[in-house]
mmCIF file of C-alpha atoms and ligand atoms in Angstrom:
data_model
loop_
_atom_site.group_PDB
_atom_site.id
_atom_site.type_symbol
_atom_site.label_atom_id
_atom_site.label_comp_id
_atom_site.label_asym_id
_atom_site.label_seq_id
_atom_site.Cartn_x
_atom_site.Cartn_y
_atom_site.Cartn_z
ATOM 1 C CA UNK A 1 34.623 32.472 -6.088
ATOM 2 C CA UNK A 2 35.707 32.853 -2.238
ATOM 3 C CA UNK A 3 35.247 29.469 -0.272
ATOM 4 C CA UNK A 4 34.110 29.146 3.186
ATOM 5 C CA UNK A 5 38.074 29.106 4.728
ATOM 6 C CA UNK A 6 38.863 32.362 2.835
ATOM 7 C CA UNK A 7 35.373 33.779 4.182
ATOM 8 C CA UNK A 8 36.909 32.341 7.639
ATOM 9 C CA UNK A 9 40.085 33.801 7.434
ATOM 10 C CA UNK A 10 38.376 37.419 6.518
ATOM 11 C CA UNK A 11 36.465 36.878 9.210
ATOM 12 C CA UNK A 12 39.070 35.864 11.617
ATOM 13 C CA UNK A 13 40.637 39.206 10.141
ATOM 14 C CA UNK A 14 37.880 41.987 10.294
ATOM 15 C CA UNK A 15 37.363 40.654 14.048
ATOM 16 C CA UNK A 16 40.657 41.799 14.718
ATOM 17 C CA UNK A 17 40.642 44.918 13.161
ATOM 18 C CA UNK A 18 36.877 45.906 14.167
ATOM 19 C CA UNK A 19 35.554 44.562 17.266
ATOM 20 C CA UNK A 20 34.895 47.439 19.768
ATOM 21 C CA UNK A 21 35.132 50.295 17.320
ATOM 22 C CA UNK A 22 32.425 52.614 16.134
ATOM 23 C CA UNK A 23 30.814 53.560 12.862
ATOM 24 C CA UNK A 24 31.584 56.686 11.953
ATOM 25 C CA UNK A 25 30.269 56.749 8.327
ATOM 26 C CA UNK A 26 29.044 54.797 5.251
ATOM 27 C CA UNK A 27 30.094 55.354 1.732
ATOM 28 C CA UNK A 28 27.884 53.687 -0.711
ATOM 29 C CA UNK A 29 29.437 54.656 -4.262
ATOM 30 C CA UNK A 30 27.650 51.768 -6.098
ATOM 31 C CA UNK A 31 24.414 50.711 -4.684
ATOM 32 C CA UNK A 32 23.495 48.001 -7.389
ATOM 33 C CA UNK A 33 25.364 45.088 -6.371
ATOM 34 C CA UNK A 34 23.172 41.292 -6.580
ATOM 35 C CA UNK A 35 20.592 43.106 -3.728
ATOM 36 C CA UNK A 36 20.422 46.998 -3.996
ATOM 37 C CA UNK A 37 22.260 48.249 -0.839
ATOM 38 C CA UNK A 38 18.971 49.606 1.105
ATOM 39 C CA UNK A 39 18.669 52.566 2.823
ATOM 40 C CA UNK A 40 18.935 51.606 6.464
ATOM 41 C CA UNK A 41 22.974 50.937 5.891
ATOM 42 C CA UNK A 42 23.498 54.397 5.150
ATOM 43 C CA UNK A 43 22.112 54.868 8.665
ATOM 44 C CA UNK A 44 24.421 52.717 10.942
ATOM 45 C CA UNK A 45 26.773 55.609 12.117
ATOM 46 C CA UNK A 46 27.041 55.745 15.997
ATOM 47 C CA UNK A 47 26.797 51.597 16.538
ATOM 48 C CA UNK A 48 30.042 49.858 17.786
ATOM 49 C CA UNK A 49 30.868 46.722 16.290
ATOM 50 C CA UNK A 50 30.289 43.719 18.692
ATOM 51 C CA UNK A 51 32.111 41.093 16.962
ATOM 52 C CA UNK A 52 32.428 39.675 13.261
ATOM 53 C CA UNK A 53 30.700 36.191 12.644
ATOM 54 C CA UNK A 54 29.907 33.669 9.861
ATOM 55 C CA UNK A 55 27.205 31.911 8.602
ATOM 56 C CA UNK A 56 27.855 29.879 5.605
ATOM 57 C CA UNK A 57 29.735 32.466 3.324
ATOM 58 C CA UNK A 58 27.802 35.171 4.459
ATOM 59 C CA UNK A 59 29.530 37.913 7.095
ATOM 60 C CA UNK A 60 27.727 39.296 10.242
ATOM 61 C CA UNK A 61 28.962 42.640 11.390
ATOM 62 C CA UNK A 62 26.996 42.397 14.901
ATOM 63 C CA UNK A 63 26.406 45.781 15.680
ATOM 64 C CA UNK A 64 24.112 45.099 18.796
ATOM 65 C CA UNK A 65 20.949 45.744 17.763
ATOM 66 C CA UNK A 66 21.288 43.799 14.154
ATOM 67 C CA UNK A 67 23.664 42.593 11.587
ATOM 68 C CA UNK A 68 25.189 44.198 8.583
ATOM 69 C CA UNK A 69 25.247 41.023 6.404
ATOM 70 C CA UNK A 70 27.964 41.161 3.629
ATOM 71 C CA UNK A 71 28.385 38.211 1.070
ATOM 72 C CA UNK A 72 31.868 38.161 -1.222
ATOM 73 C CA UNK A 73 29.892 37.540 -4.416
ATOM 74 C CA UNK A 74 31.716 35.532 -7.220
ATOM 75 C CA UNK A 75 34.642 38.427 -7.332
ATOM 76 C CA UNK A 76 34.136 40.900 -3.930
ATOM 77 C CA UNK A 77 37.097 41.179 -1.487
ATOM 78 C CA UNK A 78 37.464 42.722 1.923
ATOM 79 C CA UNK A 79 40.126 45.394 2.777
ATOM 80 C CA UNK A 80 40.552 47.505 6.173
ATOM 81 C CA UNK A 81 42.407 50.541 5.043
ATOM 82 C CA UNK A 82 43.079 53.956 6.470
ATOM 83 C CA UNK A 83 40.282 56.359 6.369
ATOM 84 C CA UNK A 84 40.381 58.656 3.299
ATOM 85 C CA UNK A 85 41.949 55.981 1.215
ATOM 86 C CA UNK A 86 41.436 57.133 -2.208
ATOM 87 C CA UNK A 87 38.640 54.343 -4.037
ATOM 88 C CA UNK A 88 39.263 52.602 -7.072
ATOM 89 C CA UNK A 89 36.483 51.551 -9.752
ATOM 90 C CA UNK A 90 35.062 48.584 -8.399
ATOM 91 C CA UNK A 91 35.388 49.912 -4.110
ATOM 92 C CA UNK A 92 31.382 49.956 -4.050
ATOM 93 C CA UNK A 93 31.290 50.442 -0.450
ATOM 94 C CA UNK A 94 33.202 51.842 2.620
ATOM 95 C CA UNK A 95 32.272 51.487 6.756
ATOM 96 C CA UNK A 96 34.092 54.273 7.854
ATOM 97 C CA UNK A 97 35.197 53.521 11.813
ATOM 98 C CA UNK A 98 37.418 56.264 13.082
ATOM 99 C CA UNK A 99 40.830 56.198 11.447
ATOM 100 C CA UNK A 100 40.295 53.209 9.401
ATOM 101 C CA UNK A 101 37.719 51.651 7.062
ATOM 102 C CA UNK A 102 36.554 48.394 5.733
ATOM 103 C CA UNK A 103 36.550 47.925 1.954
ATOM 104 C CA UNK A 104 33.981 46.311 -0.302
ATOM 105 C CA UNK A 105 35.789 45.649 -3.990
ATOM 106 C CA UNK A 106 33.695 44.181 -6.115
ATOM 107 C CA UNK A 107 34.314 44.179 -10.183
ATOM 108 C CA UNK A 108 31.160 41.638 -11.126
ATOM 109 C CA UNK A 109 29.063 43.367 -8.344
ATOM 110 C CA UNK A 110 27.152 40.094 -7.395
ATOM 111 C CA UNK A 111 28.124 40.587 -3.622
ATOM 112 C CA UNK A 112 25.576 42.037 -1.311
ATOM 113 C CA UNK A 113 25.548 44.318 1.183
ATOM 114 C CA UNK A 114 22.228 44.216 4.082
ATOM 115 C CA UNK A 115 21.203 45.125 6.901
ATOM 116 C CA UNK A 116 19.347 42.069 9.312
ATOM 117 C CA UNK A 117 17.618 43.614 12.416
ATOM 118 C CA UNK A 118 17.343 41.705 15.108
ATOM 119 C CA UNK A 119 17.939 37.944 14.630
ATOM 120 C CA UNK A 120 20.113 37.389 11.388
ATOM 121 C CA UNK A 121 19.538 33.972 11.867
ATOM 122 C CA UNK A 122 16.129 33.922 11.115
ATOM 123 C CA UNK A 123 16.718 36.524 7.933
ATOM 124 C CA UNK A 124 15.415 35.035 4.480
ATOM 125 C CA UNK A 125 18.940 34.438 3.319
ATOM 126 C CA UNK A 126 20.415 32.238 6.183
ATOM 127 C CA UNK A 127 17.110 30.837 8.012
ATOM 128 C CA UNK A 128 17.149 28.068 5.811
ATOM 129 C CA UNK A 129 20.968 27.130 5.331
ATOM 130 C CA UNK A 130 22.064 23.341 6.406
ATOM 131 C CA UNK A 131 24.313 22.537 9.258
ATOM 132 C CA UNK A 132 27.896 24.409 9.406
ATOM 133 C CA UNK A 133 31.119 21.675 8.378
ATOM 134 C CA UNK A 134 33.180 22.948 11.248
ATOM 135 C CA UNK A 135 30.895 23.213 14.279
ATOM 136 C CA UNK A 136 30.233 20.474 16.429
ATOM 137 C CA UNK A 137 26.755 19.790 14.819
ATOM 138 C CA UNK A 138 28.264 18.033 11.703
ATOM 139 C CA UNK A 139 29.110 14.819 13.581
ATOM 140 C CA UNK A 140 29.115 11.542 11.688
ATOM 141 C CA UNK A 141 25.499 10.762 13.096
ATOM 142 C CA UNK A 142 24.812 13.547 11.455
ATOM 143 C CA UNK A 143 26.149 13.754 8.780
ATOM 144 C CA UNK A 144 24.451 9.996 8.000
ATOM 145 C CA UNK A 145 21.232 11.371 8.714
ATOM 146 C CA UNK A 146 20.910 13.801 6.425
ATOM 147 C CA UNK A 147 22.384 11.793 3.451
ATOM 148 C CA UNK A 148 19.968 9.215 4.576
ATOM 149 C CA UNK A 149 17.433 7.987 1.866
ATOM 150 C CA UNK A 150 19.192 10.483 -0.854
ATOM 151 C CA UNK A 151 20.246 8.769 -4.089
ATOM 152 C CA UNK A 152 21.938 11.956 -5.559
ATOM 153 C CA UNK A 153 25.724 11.693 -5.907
ATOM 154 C CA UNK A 154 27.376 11.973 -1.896
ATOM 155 C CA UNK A 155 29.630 14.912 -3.988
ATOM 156 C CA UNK A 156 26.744 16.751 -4.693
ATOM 157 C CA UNK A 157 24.895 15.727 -1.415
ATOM 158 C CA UNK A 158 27.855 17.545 0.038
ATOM 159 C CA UNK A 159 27.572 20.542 -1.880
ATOM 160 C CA UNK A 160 24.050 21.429 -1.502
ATOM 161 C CA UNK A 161 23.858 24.281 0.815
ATOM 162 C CA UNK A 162 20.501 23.079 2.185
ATOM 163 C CA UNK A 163 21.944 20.702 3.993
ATOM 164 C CA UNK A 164 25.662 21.717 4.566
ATOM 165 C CA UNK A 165 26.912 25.125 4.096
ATOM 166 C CA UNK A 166 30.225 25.755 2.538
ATOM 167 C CA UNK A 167 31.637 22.873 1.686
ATOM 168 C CA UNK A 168 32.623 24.064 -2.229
ATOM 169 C CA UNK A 169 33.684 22.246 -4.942
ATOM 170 C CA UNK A 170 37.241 21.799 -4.178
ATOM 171 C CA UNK A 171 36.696 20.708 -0.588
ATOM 172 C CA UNK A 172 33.935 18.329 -1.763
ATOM 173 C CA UNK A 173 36.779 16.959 -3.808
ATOM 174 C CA UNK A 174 39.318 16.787 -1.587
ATOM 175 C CA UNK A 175 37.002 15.835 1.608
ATOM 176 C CA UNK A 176 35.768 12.344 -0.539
ATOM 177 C CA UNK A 177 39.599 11.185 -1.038
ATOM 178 C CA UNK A 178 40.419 12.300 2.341
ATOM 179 C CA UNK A 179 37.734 9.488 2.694
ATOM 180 C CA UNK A 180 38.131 6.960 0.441
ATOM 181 C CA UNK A 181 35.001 7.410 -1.064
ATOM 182 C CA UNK A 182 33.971 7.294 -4.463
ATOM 183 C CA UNK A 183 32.257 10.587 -5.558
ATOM 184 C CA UNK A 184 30.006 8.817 -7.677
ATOM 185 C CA UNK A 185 28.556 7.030 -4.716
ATOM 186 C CA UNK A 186 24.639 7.224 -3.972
ATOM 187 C CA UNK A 187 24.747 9.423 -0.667
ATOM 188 C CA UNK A 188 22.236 6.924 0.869
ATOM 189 C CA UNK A 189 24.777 4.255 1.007
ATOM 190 C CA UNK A 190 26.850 6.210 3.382
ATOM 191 C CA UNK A 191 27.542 4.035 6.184
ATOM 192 C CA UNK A 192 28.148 5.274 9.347
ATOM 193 C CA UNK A 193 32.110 3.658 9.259
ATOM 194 C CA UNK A 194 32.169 5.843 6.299
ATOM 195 C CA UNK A 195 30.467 8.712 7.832
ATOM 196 C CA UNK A 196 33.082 8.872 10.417
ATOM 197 C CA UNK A 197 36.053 9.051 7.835
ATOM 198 C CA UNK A 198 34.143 11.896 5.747
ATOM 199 C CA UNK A 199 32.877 14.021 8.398
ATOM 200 C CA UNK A 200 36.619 14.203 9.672
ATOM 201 C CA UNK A 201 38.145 14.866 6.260
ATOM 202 C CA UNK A 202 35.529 17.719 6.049
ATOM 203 C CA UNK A 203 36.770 19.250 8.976
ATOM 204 C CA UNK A 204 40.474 18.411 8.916
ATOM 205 C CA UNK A 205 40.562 19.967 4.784
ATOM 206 C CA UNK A 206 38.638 22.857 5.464
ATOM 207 C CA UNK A 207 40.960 23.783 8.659
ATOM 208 C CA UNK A 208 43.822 23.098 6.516
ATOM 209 C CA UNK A 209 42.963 25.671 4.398
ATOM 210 C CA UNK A 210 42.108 27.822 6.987
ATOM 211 C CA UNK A 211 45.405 27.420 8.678
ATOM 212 C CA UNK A 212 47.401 28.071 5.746
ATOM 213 C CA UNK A 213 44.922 31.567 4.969
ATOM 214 C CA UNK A 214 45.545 32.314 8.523
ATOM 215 C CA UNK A 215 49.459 32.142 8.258
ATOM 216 C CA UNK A 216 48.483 34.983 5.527
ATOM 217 C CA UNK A 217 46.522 37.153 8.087
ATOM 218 C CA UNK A 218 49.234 39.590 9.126
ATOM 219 C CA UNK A 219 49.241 40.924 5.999
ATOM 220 C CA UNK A 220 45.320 41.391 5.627
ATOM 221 C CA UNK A 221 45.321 44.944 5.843
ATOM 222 C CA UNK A 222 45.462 46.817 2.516
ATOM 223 C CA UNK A 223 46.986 43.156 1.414
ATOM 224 C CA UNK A 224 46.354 42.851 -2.163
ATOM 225 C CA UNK A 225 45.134 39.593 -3.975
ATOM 226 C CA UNK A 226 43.685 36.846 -2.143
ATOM 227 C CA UNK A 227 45.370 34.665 1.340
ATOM 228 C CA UNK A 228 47.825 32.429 0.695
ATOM 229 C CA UNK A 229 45.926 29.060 0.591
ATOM 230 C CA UNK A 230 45.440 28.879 -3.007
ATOM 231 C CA UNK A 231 48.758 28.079 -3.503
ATOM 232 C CA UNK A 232 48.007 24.759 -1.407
ATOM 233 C CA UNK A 233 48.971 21.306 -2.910
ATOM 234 C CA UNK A 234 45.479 19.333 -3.602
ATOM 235 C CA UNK A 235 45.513 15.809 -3.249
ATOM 236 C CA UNK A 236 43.225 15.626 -6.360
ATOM 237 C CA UNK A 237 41.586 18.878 -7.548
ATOM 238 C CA UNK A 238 42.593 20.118 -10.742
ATOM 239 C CA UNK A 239 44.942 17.236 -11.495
ATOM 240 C CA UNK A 240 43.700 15.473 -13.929
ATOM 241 C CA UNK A 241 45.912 12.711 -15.348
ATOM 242 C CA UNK A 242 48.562 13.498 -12.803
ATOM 243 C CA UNK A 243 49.656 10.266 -10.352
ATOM 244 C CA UNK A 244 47.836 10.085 -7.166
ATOM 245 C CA UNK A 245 50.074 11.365 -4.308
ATOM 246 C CA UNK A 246 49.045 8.249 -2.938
ATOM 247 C CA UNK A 247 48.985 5.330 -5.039
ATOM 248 C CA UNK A 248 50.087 6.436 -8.493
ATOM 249 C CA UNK A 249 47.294 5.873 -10.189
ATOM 250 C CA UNK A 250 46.277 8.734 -12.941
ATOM 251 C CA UNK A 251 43.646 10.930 -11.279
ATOM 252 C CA UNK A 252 40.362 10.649 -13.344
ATOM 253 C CA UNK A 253 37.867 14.065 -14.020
ATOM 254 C CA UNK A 254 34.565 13.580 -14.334
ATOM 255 C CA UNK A 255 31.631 15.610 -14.380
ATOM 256 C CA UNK A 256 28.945 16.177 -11.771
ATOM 257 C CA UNK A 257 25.911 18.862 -11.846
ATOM 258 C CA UNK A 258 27.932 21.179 -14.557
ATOM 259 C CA UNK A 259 31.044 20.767 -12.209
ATOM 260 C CA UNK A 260 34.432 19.412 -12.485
ATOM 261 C CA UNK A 261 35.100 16.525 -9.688
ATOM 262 C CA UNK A 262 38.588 14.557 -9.226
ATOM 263 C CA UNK A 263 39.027 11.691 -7.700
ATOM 264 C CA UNK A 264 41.570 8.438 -7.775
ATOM 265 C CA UNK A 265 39.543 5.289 -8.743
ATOM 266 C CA UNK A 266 42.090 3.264 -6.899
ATOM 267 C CA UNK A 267 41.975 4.814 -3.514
ATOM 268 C CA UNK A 268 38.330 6.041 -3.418
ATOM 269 C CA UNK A 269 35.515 3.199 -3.640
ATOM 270 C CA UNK A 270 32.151 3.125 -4.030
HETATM 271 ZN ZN1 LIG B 1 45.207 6.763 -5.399
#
């Protein structure tokens, strides 16, 4: 499933290759994806494209006078290609803008395609989504606050998009040794010492990424396969019973709400 610094890093692409150009056409081939693609998209021919934001993992395509939302899905994938590029099976849906157009693949289909007049921000899917990891709002005050009075697990705290969005399970993970925190640790008892280290290895592991997606960026057009960042070294995700690159100790696996978490029980306490 795409995490937020791959949703970034398409971002960071389609703002390159769309800002300031104009919709010439939409090709919906496959109008069932986890939404039905509604009518109004088929419309948006004649808008320019402002710029490309983010929300979470969700896409804005500000066109001015609203926002084609687009959301990756468990298996979707972005491609700006020349115009007339012939589709394949799963390319559900084109914007056409001139001589090029952006690609929706999709194979499981539980991506969406919408169209948000007006204020995206206050549409149903991202009016109530928690604080973004990377802006300026996630500060360790914060960050404290919110975990305030919760006894869940701070991994899961971390997870839940209601209160921050986009920080997945391998970033949770990696964010909490970054920290020296156990993930087992009641998210209450986050002090704001400890708030300080985790709301800085949230933002320094998620740029990381980023960086190392961006360095992947010249090649996003018609690039096949996914940025370069998966091929990063973790510190502890999926390496179970491996030393820590720290300490040496075996990293542990445990699970927490269905999902896998990693941690070193020597460096991370709770
Ligand atoms: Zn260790």
């Amino acid at each position: 499933m795409p995490e937020l610094p791959e949703v970034e890093v398409t971002r960071r692409g389609l703002a390159l290759q769309l800002a300031g150009r104009v919709i010439s056409g939409v090709a919906v081939r496959e109008p069932r994806l986890r939404w039905p693609i509604s009518a109004d998209v088929r419309r948006l021919a004649g808008r320019t494209v402002k710029a490309v934001r983010r929300r979470g993992k969700y896409l804005l395509v500000d066109c001015g006078d609203g926002h084609l939302i687009l959301h990756l899905g468990m298996s979707g994938s972005l491609r700006v290609l020349p115009a007339g590029t012939p589709a394949g099976k799963h390319d559900h849906f084109d914007l056409v803008l001139g001589d090029r157009l952006l690609r929706l693949r999709d194979p499981r289909r539980f991506g969406a395609v919408l169209w948000a007049p007006g204020d995206a921000m206050q549409h149903r899917l991202l009016a109530h989504l928690g604080v973004e990891p990377l802006s300026r709002a996630l500060d360790p005050q914060r960050l404290r606050a919110l975990a305030r009075g919760r006894r869940t697990a701070i991994k899961l705290f971390l997870m839940d998009a209601r209160l921050i969005v986009g920080v997945g399970n391998i970033y949770a993970s990696e964010s909490l040794f970054g920290a020296g925190i156990d993930p087992r640790m009641p998210a209450r008892r986050l002090s704001l010492e400890k708030s300080r280290k985790l709301s800085a290895a949230i933002k320094h592991t998620l740029r990381k990424a980023i960086r190392a997606g961006g360095s992947t960026l010249r090649d996003f057009v018609g690039a096949e396969g996914r940025p370069g960042y998966f091929q990063q070294r973790h510190w502890v995700y999926d390496r179970a019973g491996q030393p820590c690159r720290r300490c040496g100790a075996a990293i542990r696996r445990i699970v927490q709400g269905q999902r896998s978490t990693f941690f070193c029980a020597r460096c991370q306490k709770k």
